[in-house]
């Protein structure tokens, strides 16, 4: 995922996964020649939640001596997430996810990154597989893991995608980096929360469930490689971002919000 001379932008929310990712990559730096890390924190504008994680991100980057950039939804989109979500709270995570992805790409481009690394772990990835299956969204199931090789977009990498949440928690504890942080207030609306609880129960009773789910996804991807659902990435008509249709998700969202 990382090669010599890469400039890796790490999406650092300040939560446990991204903290572990930055620590781990920082620890591994001697493995590569001339690789640089830059941390990017997105402030969505979620009152009573983001302050603590942003502070944690600032402390970590200054301790490790890593260049750190913060980008807020307000600066980028003109409004905080709290404002955008007024009356739309049940759609919180899908709206937040779309806008945050865009903010990270902007941050990575500004930092001159050659890779954008996110802290998604095995649990997150397995949950996404199940959520896409529950929604009947096979194209997204396949699309999610595609690496753009056109050179037009910064490739996204997920170095922790085979590591479980439990192992990450253990890694943080062993490195004295564990911190109790508040939970996002919108989590209660998230389908992911229910899926997480189902999957954790299965993993507990049948160890390996999450790994098997990922293996199934990879097999489906291989079957779909040449089919219509794995059509090549296109550029958004409005902003030029990678997308599979005419408009990217951000422009589609803007349209649906009437902005
Ligand atoms: Fe955004 Fe949902 Fe995560 Fe909160 S729980 S930060 S709304 S994706
Ligand atoms: Zn667009």
PDB file of C-alpha atoms and ligand atoms in Angstrom:
ATOM      1  CA  UNK A   1       0.000   0.000   0.000  1.00  0.00           C
ATOM      2  CA  UNK A   2       2.890   2.359   0.766  1.00  0.00           C
ATOM      3  CA  UNK A   3       6.065   2.696  -1.281  1.00  0.00           C
ATOM      4  CA  UNK A   4       9.288   4.726  -0.972  1.00  0.00           C
ATOM      5  CA  UNK A   5       8.852   8.505  -1.438  1.00  0.00           C
ATOM      6  CA  UNK A   6       5.123   8.360  -0.675  1.00  0.00           C
ATOM      7  CA  UNK A   7       3.586  11.337   1.051  1.00  0.00           C
ATOM      8  CA  UNK A   8       0.818   9.711   3.087  1.00  0.00           C
ATOM      9  CA  UNK A   9      -2.095  11.801   4.333  1.00  0.00           C
ATOM     10  CA  UNK A  10      -3.577  10.054   7.370  1.00  0.00           C
ATOM     11  CA  UNK A  11      -7.199  10.814   8.161  1.00  0.00           C
ATOM     12  CA  UNK A  12      -6.895  11.496  11.881  1.00  0.00           C
ATOM     13  CA  UNK A  13     -10.204  11.939  13.680  1.00  0.00           C
ATOM     14  CA  UNK A  14      -8.484  11.578  17.028  1.00  0.00           C
ATOM     15  CA  UNK A  15     -10.523   8.436  17.774  1.00  0.00           C
ATOM     16  CA  UNK A  16      -8.967   5.067  18.494  1.00  0.00           C
ATOM     17  CA  UNK A  17      -8.620   3.655  14.968  1.00  0.00           C
ATOM     18  CA  UNK A  18      -6.980   6.685  13.400  1.00  0.00           C
ATOM     19  CA  UNK A  19      -4.765   7.157  16.461  1.00  0.00           C
ATOM     20  CA  UNK A  20      -3.563   3.556  16.162  1.00  0.00           C
ATOM     21  CA  UNK A  21      -3.030   3.998  12.418  1.00  0.00           C
ATOM     22  CA  UNK A  22      -0.878   7.093  12.844  1.00  0.00           C
ATOM     23  CA  UNK A  23       1.133   5.524  15.670  1.00  0.00           C
ATOM     24  CA  UNK A  24       1.695   2.375  13.671  1.00  0.00           C
ATOM     25  CA  UNK A  25       2.732   4.182  10.465  1.00  0.00           C
ATOM     26  CA  UNK A  26       5.001   6.479  12.444  1.00  0.00           C
ATOM     27  CA  UNK A  27       6.591   3.442  14.069  1.00  0.00           C
ATOM     28  CA  UNK A  28       7.052   1.810  10.639  1.00  0.00           C
ATOM     29  CA  UNK A  29       8.580   4.860   8.930  1.00  0.00           C
ATOM     30  CA  UNK A  30      12.138   3.408   8.968  1.00  0.00           C
ATOM     31  CA  UNK A  31      10.846   0.547   6.769  1.00  0.00           C
ATOM     32  CA  UNK A  32      10.512   2.933   3.824  1.00  0.00           C
ATOM     33  CA  UNK A  33      12.854   5.430   2.283  1.00  0.00           C
ATOM     34  CA  UNK A  34      11.789   9.042   2.387  1.00  0.00           C
ATOM     35  CA  UNK A  35       8.114   8.474   3.265  1.00  0.00           C
ATOM     36  CA  UNK A  36       6.357  11.398   4.929  1.00  0.00           C
ATOM     37  CA  UNK A  37       3.205  11.387   7.034  1.00  0.00           C
ATOM     38  CA  UNK A  38       0.756  14.266   7.221  1.00  0.00           C
ATOM     39  CA  UNK A  39      -2.297  14.115   9.470  1.00  0.00           C
ATOM     40  CA  UNK A  40      -5.607  15.584   8.373  1.00  0.00           C
ATOM     41  CA  UNK A  41      -8.421  16.179  10.829  1.00  0.00           C
ATOM     42  CA  UNK A  42     -11.925  17.006   9.687  1.00  0.00           C
ATOM     43  CA  UNK A  43     -14.051  19.075  12.030  1.00  0.00           C
ATOM     44  CA  UNK A  44     -17.602  18.268  10.978  1.00  0.00           C
ATOM     45  CA  UNK A  45     -19.070  20.656  13.505  1.00  0.00           C
ATOM     46  CA  UNK A  46     -20.759  18.307  15.987  1.00  0.00           C
ATOM     47  CA  UNK A  47     -21.319  20.141  19.246  1.00  0.00           C
ATOM     48  CA  UNK A  48     -20.208  18.385  22.415  1.00  0.00           C
ATOM     49  CA  UNK A  49     -18.344  15.639  20.574  1.00  0.00           C
ATOM     50  CA  UNK A  50     -15.632  16.841  18.227  1.00  0.00           C
ATOM     51  CA  UNK A  51     -13.799  19.121  20.682  1.00  0.00           C
ATOM     52  CA  UNK A  52     -12.242  16.244  22.655  1.00  0.00           C
ATOM     53  CA  UNK A  53     -11.178  14.191  19.641  1.00  0.00           C
ATOM     54  CA  UNK A  54      -9.654  17.240  17.911  1.00  0.00           C
ATOM     55  CA  UNK A  55      -7.670  17.998  21.049  1.00  0.00           C
ATOM     56  CA  UNK A  56      -6.506  14.392  21.166  1.00  0.00           C
ATOM     57  CA  UNK A  57      -5.408  14.619  17.484  1.00  0.00           C
ATOM     58  CA  UNK A  58      -3.474  17.830  18.151  1.00  0.00           C
ATOM     59  CA  UNK A  59      -1.692  16.330  21.147  1.00  0.00           C
ATOM     60  CA  UNK A  60      -0.724  13.181  19.239  1.00  0.00           C
ATOM     61  CA  UNK A  61       0.651  14.981  16.167  1.00  0.00           C
ATOM     62  CA  UNK A  62       2.638  17.448  18.235  1.00  0.00           C
ATOM     63  CA  UNK A  63       4.074  14.566  20.311  1.00  0.00           C
ATOM     64  CA  UNK A  64       5.091  12.674  17.153  1.00  0.00           C
ATOM     65  CA  UNK A  65       6.211  15.807  15.300  1.00  0.00           C
ATOM     66  CA  UNK A  66       3.835  15.208  12.395  1.00  0.00           C
ATOM     67  CA  UNK A  67       2.501  17.983  10.171  1.00  0.00           C
ATOM     68  CA  UNK A  68      -1.195  18.441  10.998  1.00  0.00           C
ATOM     69  CA  UNK A  69      -3.964  20.145   8.997  1.00  0.00           C
ATOM     70  CA  UNK A  70      -7.533  20.727  10.134  1.00  0.00           C
ATOM     71  CA  UNK A  71     -10.424  21.383   7.783  1.00  0.00           C
ATOM     72  CA  UNK A  72     -13.910  22.260   8.958  1.00  0.00           C
ATOM     73  CA  UNK A  73     -17.201  21.605   7.196  1.00  0.00           C
ATOM     74  CA  UNK A  74     -18.067  25.251   7.855  1.00  0.00           C
ATOM     75  CA  UNK A  75     -14.980  26.489   5.973  1.00  0.00           C
ATOM     76  CA  UNK A  76     -15.465  24.028   3.139  1.00  0.00           C
ATOM     77  CA  UNK A  77     -19.223  23.777   2.719  1.00  0.00           C
ATOM     78  CA  UNK A  78     -20.395  26.954   4.476  1.00  0.00           C
ATOM     79  CA  UNK A  79     -22.244  25.083   7.261  1.00  0.00           C
ATOM     80  CA  UNK A  80     -21.530  22.785  10.177  1.00  0.00           C
ATOM     81  CA  UNK A  81     -22.885  19.230  10.139  1.00  0.00           C
ATOM     82  CA  UNK A  82     -25.251  20.144  12.991  1.00  0.00           C
ATOM     83  CA  UNK A  83     -26.794  22.872  10.811  1.00  0.00           C
ATOM     84  CA  UNK A  84     -27.025  20.707   7.684  1.00  0.00           C
ATOM     85  CA  UNK A  85     -28.735  17.982   9.707  1.00  0.00           C
ATOM     86  CA  UNK A  86     -31.449  20.114  11.276  1.00  0.00           C
ATOM     87  CA  UNK A  87     -34.633  18.132  10.582  1.00  0.00           C
ATOM     88  CA  UNK A  88     -32.624  15.385   8.841  1.00  0.00           C
ATOM     89  CA  UNK A  89     -31.006  13.735  11.838  1.00  0.00           C
ATOM     90  CA  UNK A  90     -31.931  10.217  10.730  1.00  0.00           C
ATOM     91  CA  UNK A  91     -29.743  10.663   7.618  1.00  0.00           C
ATOM     92  CA  UNK A  92     -26.794  11.878   9.721  1.00  0.00           C
ATOM     93  CA  UNK A  93     -24.219   9.224   8.889  1.00  0.00           C
ATOM     94  CA  UNK A  94     -24.839   9.059   5.162  1.00  0.00           C
ATOM     95  CA  UNK A  95     -24.660  12.868   4.807  1.00  0.00           C
ATOM     96  CA  UNK A  96     -21.661  13.103   7.140  1.00  0.00           C
ATOM     97  CA  UNK A  97     -19.851  10.278   5.319  1.00  0.00           C
ATOM     98  CA  UNK A  98     -20.258  11.897   1.897  1.00  0.00           C
ATOM     99  CA  UNK A  99     -19.091  15.333   3.063  1.00  0.00           C
ATOM    100  CA  UNK A 100     -16.213  13.969   5.131  1.00  0.00           C
ATOM    101  CA  UNK A 101     -14.905  11.936   2.202  1.00  0.00           C
ATOM    102  CA  UNK A 102     -14.828  15.091   0.090  1.00  0.00           C
ATOM    103  CA  UNK A 103     -13.164  17.109   2.888  1.00  0.00           C
ATOM    104  CA  UNK A 104     -10.452  14.459   3.198  1.00  0.00           C
ATOM    105  CA  UNK A 105      -9.749  14.513  -0.524  1.00  0.00           C
ATOM    106  CA  UNK A 106      -9.449  18.317  -0.416  1.00  0.00           C
ATOM    107  CA  UNK A 107      -7.106  18.052   2.588  1.00  0.00           C
ATOM    108  CA  UNK A 108      -4.982  15.367   0.951  1.00  0.00           C
ATOM    109  CA  UNK A 109      -4.698  17.387  -2.260  1.00  0.00           C
ATOM    110  CA  UNK A 110      -3.719  20.529  -0.345  1.00  0.00           C
ATOM    111  CA  UNK A 111      -1.053  18.543   1.490  1.00  0.00           C
ATOM    112  CA  UNK A 112       0.329  17.194  -1.809  1.00  0.00           C
ATOM    113  CA  UNK A 113      -0.343  13.604  -0.696  1.00  0.00           C
ATOM    114  CA  UNK A 114       0.278  10.597  -2.910  1.00  0.00           C
ATOM    115  CA  UNK A 115      -1.880   8.289  -0.712  1.00  0.00           C
ATOM    116  CA  UNK A 116      -4.806   8.883   1.621  1.00  0.00           C
ATOM    117  CA  UNK A 117      -4.866   6.435   4.536  1.00  0.00           C
ATOM    118  CA  UNK A 118      -7.940   5.854   6.678  1.00  0.00           C
ATOM    119  CA  UNK A 119      -8.277   3.886   9.910  1.00  0.00           C
ATOM    120  CA  UNK A 120     -11.069   1.513   8.850  1.00  0.00           C
ATOM    121  CA  UNK A 121     -10.613  -1.760  10.704  1.00  0.00           C
ATOM    122  CA  UNK A 122     -11.861  -5.296  10.077  1.00  0.00           C
ATOM    123  CA  UNK A 123     -15.046  -4.692  12.079  1.00  0.00           C
ATOM    124  CA  UNK A 124     -15.854  -1.535  10.046  1.00  0.00           C
ATOM    125  CA  UNK A 125     -15.233  -3.310   6.769  1.00  0.00           C
ATOM    126  CA  UNK A 126     -17.278  -6.374   7.705  1.00  0.00           C
ATOM    127  CA  UNK A 127     -20.109  -4.115   8.910  1.00  0.00           C
ATOM    128  CA  UNK A 128     -20.044  -2.276   5.569  1.00  0.00           C
ATOM    129  CA  UNK A 129     -20.285  -5.566   3.682  1.00  0.00           C
ATOM    130  CA  UNK A 130     -23.333  -6.619   5.690  1.00  0.00           C
ATOM    131  CA  UNK A 131     -24.949  -3.174   5.394  1.00  0.00           C
ATOM    132  CA  UNK A 132     -24.548  -3.202   1.623  1.00  0.00           C
ATOM    133  CA  UNK A 133     -26.024  -6.702   1.494  1.00  0.00           C
ATOM    134  CA  UNK A 134     -28.964  -5.635   3.707  1.00  0.00           C
ATOM    135  CA  UNK A 135     -29.575  -2.680   1.394  1.00  0.00           C
ATOM    136  CA  UNK A 136     -29.243  -4.831  -1.716  1.00  0.00           C
ATOM    137  CA  UNK A 137     -26.474  -2.509  -2.902  1.00  0.00           C
ATOM    138  CA  UNK A 138     -24.165  -4.876  -4.767  1.00  0.00           C
ATOM    139  CA  UNK A 139     -22.514  -2.134  -6.880  1.00  0.00           C
ATOM    140  CA  UNK A 140     -21.375  -0.316  -3.740  1.00  0.00           C
ATOM    141  CA  UNK A 141     -20.206  -3.568  -2.193  1.00  0.00           C
ATOM    142  CA  UNK A 142     -17.870  -4.017  -5.143  1.00  0.00           C
ATOM    143  CA  UNK A 143     -17.004  -0.361  -5.714  1.00  0.00           C
ATOM    144  CA  UNK A 144     -15.878   0.372  -2.170  1.00  0.00           C
ATOM    145  CA  UNK A 145     -12.560  -1.383  -2.349  1.00  0.00           C
ATOM    146  CA  UNK A 146     -11.506  -0.353  -5.827  1.00  0.00           C
ATOM    147  CA  UNK A 147      -8.191   1.432  -5.947  1.00  0.00           C
ATOM    148  CA  UNK A 148      -8.037   4.102  -8.588  1.00  0.00           C
ATOM    149  CA  UNK A 149      -4.991   3.540 -10.733  1.00  0.00           C
ATOM    150  CA  UNK A 150      -5.689   6.203 -13.339  1.00  0.00           C
ATOM    151  CA  UNK A 151      -3.351   8.663 -11.616  1.00  0.00           C
ATOM    152  CA  UNK A 152      -6.151  11.262 -11.640  1.00  0.00           C
ATOM    153  CA  UNK A 153      -7.126  10.756  -8.005  1.00  0.00           C
ATOM    154  CA  UNK A 154      -5.200  10.155  -4.805  1.00  0.00           C
ATOM    155  CA  UNK A 155      -5.428   6.414  -4.026  1.00  0.00           C
ATOM    156  CA  UNK A 156      -7.131   5.617  -0.720  1.00  0.00           C
ATOM    157  CA  UNK A 157      -5.589   2.909   1.431  1.00  0.00           C
ATOM    158  CA  UNK A 158      -6.884   1.129   4.547  1.00  0.00           C
ATOM    159  CA  UNK A 159      -3.849  -0.390   6.274  1.00  0.00           C
ATOM    160  CA  UNK A 160      -5.877  -1.649   9.262  1.00  0.00           C
ATOM    161  CA  UNK A 161      -8.629  -3.334   7.285  1.00  0.00           C
ATOM    162  CA  UNK A 162      -7.509  -6.824   8.363  1.00  0.00           C
ATOM    163  CA  UNK A 163      -7.052  -5.856  12.033  1.00  0.00           C
ATOM    164  CA  UNK A 164      -9.967  -6.225  14.440  1.00  0.00           C
ATOM    165  CA  UNK A 165     -11.261  -3.478  16.697  1.00  0.00           C
ATOM    166  CA  UNK A 166     -10.249  -5.593  19.676  1.00  0.00           C
ATOM    167  CA  UNK A 167      -6.631  -5.848  18.497  1.00  0.00           C
ATOM    168  CA  UNK A 168      -6.518  -2.103  17.876  1.00  0.00           C
ATOM    169  CA  UNK A 169      -7.796  -1.439  21.397  1.00  0.00           C
ATOM    170  CA  UNK A 170      -5.100  -3.772  22.740  1.00  0.00           C
ATOM    171  CA  UNK A 171      -2.398  -2.040  20.683  1.00  0.00           C
ATOM    172  CA  UNK A 172      -3.446   1.340  22.093  1.00  0.00           C
ATOM    173  CA  UNK A 173      -3.492   0.056  25.657  1.00  0.00           C
ATOM    174  CA  UNK A 174      -0.048  -1.500  25.278  1.00  0.00           C
ATOM    175  CA  UNK A 175       1.259   1.803  23.907  1.00  0.00           C
ATOM    176  CA  UNK A 176      -0.346   3.907  26.630  1.00  0.00           C
ATOM    177  CA  UNK A 177      -2.401   5.664  23.989  1.00  0.00           C
ATOM    178  CA  UNK A 178      -5.901   4.578  25.058  1.00  0.00           C
ATOM    179  CA  UNK A 179      -8.281   7.418  25.823  1.00  0.00           C
ATOM    180  CA  UNK A 180     -11.956   7.356  26.704  1.00  0.00           C
ATOM    181  CA  UNK A 181     -13.636   9.693  24.242  1.00  0.00           C
ATOM    182  CA  UNK A 182     -17.291  10.675  23.864  1.00  0.00           C
ATOM    183  CA  UNK A 183     -19.498   9.008  21.260  1.00  0.00           C
ATOM    184  CA  UNK A 184     -20.999  10.959  18.377  1.00  0.00           C
ATOM    185  CA  UNK A 185     -24.578  11.965  19.316  1.00  0.00           C
ATOM    186  CA  UNK A 186     -25.850  10.878  15.894  1.00  0.00           C
ATOM    187  CA  UNK A 187     -24.733   7.265  16.382  1.00  0.00           C
ATOM    188  CA  UNK A 188     -28.176   6.440  17.736  1.00  0.00           C
ATOM    189  CA  UNK A 189     -29.648   6.918  14.246  1.00  0.00           C
ATOM    190  CA  UNK A 190     -27.031   4.733  12.565  1.00  0.00           C
ATOM    191  CA  UNK A 191     -27.869   1.404  10.931  1.00  0.00           C
ATOM    192  CA  UNK A 192     -24.198   0.601  11.515  1.00  0.00           C
ATOM    193  CA  UNK A 193     -24.807   0.479  15.251  1.00  0.00           C
ATOM    194  CA  UNK A 194     -27.348  -2.339  14.893  1.00  0.00           C
ATOM    195  CA  UNK A 195     -25.163  -4.204  12.392  1.00  0.00           C
ATOM    196  CA  UNK A 196     -22.196  -3.833  14.709  1.00  0.00           C
ATOM    197  CA  UNK A 197     -24.099  -5.422  17.541  1.00  0.00           C
ATOM    198  CA  UNK A 198     -25.260  -8.351  15.354  1.00  0.00           C
ATOM    199  CA  UNK A 199     -21.769  -8.966  13.990  1.00  0.00           C
ATOM    200  CA  UNK A 200     -20.045  -8.735  17.358  1.00  0.00           C
ATOM    201  CA  UNK A 201     -22.470 -11.343  18.702  1.00  0.00           C
ATOM    202  CA  UNK A 202     -21.707 -13.644  15.774  1.00  0.00           C
ATOM    203  CA  UNK A 203     -17.959 -13.098  16.064  1.00  0.00           C
ATOM    204  CA  UNK A 204     -18.107 -13.956  19.756  1.00  0.00           C
ATOM    205  CA  UNK A 205     -20.048 -17.190  19.182  1.00  0.00           C
ATOM    206  CA  UNK A 206     -18.384 -18.103  15.880  1.00  0.00           C
ATOM    207  CA  UNK A 207     -14.858 -16.661  15.777  1.00  0.00           C
ATOM    208  CA  UNK A 208     -13.745 -15.804  12.240  1.00  0.00           C
ATOM    209  CA  UNK A 209     -17.174 -14.592  11.067  1.00  0.00           C
ATOM    210  CA  UNK A 210     -15.902 -11.138  10.109  1.00  0.00           C
ATOM    211  CA  UNK A 211     -12.905 -12.500   8.269  1.00  0.00           C
ATOM    212  CA  UNK A 212     -15.144 -14.957   6.383  1.00  0.00           C
ATOM    213  CA  UNK A 213     -17.464 -12.118   5.434  1.00  0.00           C
ATOM    214  CA  UNK A 214     -14.516 -10.224   3.936  1.00  0.00           C
ATOM    215  CA  UNK A 215     -13.393 -13.333   2.068  1.00  0.00           C
ATOM    216  CA  UNK A 216     -16.902 -13.677   0.621  1.00  0.00           C
ATOM    217  CA  UNK A 217     -16.787 -10.050  -0.482  1.00  0.00           C
ATOM    218  CA  UNK A 218     -13.432 -10.557  -2.180  1.00  0.00           C
ATOM    219  CA  UNK A 219     -14.816 -13.602  -4.031  1.00  0.00           C
ATOM    220  CA  UNK A 220     -17.845 -11.598  -5.183  1.00  0.00           C
ATOM    221  CA  UNK A 221     -15.474  -8.852  -6.363  1.00  0.00           C
ATOM    222  CA  UNK A 222     -13.504 -11.319  -8.434  1.00  0.00           C
ATOM    223  CA  UNK A 223     -16.688 -12.659 -10.043  1.00  0.00           C
ATOM    224  CA  UNK A 224     -17.842  -9.126 -10.831  1.00  0.00           C
ATOM    225  CA  UNK A 225     -14.528  -7.844 -12.150  1.00  0.00           C
ATOM    226  CA  UNK A 226     -15.517  -7.722 -15.814  1.00  0.00           C
ATOM    227  CA  UNK A 227     -19.222  -7.174 -15.388  1.00  0.00           C
ATOM    228  CA  UNK A 228     -21.213  -4.019 -15.779  1.00  0.00           C
ATOM    229  CA  UNK A 229     -21.167  -3.198 -12.036  1.00  0.00           C
ATOM    230  CA  UNK A 230     -17.422  -2.741 -12.055  1.00  0.00           C
ATOM    231  CA  UNK A 231     -17.456  -0.146 -14.792  1.00  0.00           C
ATOM    232  CA  UNK A 232     -14.478   2.266 -14.745  1.00  0.00           C
ATOM    233  CA  UNK A 233     -14.494   5.372 -12.564  1.00  0.00           C
ATOM    234  CA  UNK A 234     -15.672   8.570 -14.247  1.00  0.00           C
ATOM    235  CA  UNK A 235     -15.273  12.238 -13.350  1.00  0.00           C
ATOM    236  CA  UNK A 236     -18.163  14.240 -11.898  1.00  0.00           C
ATOM    237  CA  UNK A 237     -19.716  16.698 -14.373  1.00  0.00           C
ATOM    238  CA  UNK A 238     -19.783  19.449 -11.732  1.00  0.00           C
ATOM    239  CA  UNK A 239     -16.580  19.098  -9.701  1.00  0.00           C
ATOM    240  CA  UNK A 240     -14.434  16.479 -11.420  1.00  0.00           C
ATOM    241  CA  UNK A 241     -14.305  14.099  -8.453  1.00  0.00           C
ATOM    242  CA  UNK A 242     -14.256  10.314  -9.023  1.00  0.00           C
ATOM    243  CA  UNK A 243     -17.714   8.817  -9.387  1.00  0.00           C
ATOM    244  CA  UNK A 244     -19.527   6.039 -11.187  1.00  0.00           C
ATOM    245  CA  UNK A 245     -22.332   8.141 -12.654  1.00  0.00           C
ATOM    246  CA  UNK A 246     -22.738  11.619 -14.065  1.00  0.00           C
ATOM    247  CA  UNK A 247     -22.514  13.418 -10.701  1.00  0.00           C
ATOM    248  CA  UNK A 248     -20.497  12.567  -7.583  1.00  0.00           C
ATOM    249  CA  UNK A 249     -22.186  11.944  -4.248  1.00  0.00           C
ATOM    250  CA  UNK A 250     -21.442  15.457  -2.936  1.00  0.00           C
ATOM    251  CA  UNK A 251     -23.001  17.153  -5.960  1.00  0.00           C
ATOM    252  CA  UNK A 252     -25.973  14.772  -5.803  1.00  0.00           C
ATOM    253  CA  UNK A 253     -26.366  15.560  -2.103  1.00  0.00           C
ATOM    254  CA  UNK A 254     -26.159  19.327  -2.740  1.00  0.00           C
ATOM    255  CA  UNK A 255     -28.849  18.939  -5.368  1.00  0.00           C
ATOM    256  CA  UNK A 256     -31.113  16.975  -3.025  1.00  0.00           C
ATOM    257  CA  UNK A 257     -30.599  19.543  -0.239  1.00  0.00           C
ATOM    258  CA  UNK A 258     -31.381  22.332  -2.714  1.00  0.00           C
ATOM    259  CA  UNK A 259     -27.954  24.009  -2.283  1.00  0.00           C
TER     260      UNK A 259
HETATM  261 FE1  LIG B   1     -20.608  11.309  11.221  1.00  0.00          FE
HETATM  262 FE2  LIG B   1     -22.303   9.317  11.835  1.00  0.00          FE
HETATM  263 FE3  LIG B   1     -19.722   9.112  12.500  1.00  0.00          FE
HETATM  264 FE4  LIG B   1     -21.293  10.877  13.761  1.00  0.00          FE
HETATM  265  S1  LIG B   1     -21.496   8.611  13.802  1.00  0.00           S
HETATM  266  S2  LIG B   1     -19.230  11.259  12.985  1.00  0.00           S
HETATM  267  S3  LIG B   1     -22.639  11.518  12.108  1.00  0.00           S
HETATM  268  S4  LIG B   1     -20.575   9.180  10.430  1.00  0.00           S
HETATM  269 ZN1  LIG B   2     -19.228  16.519  -7.922  1.00  0.00          ZN
END
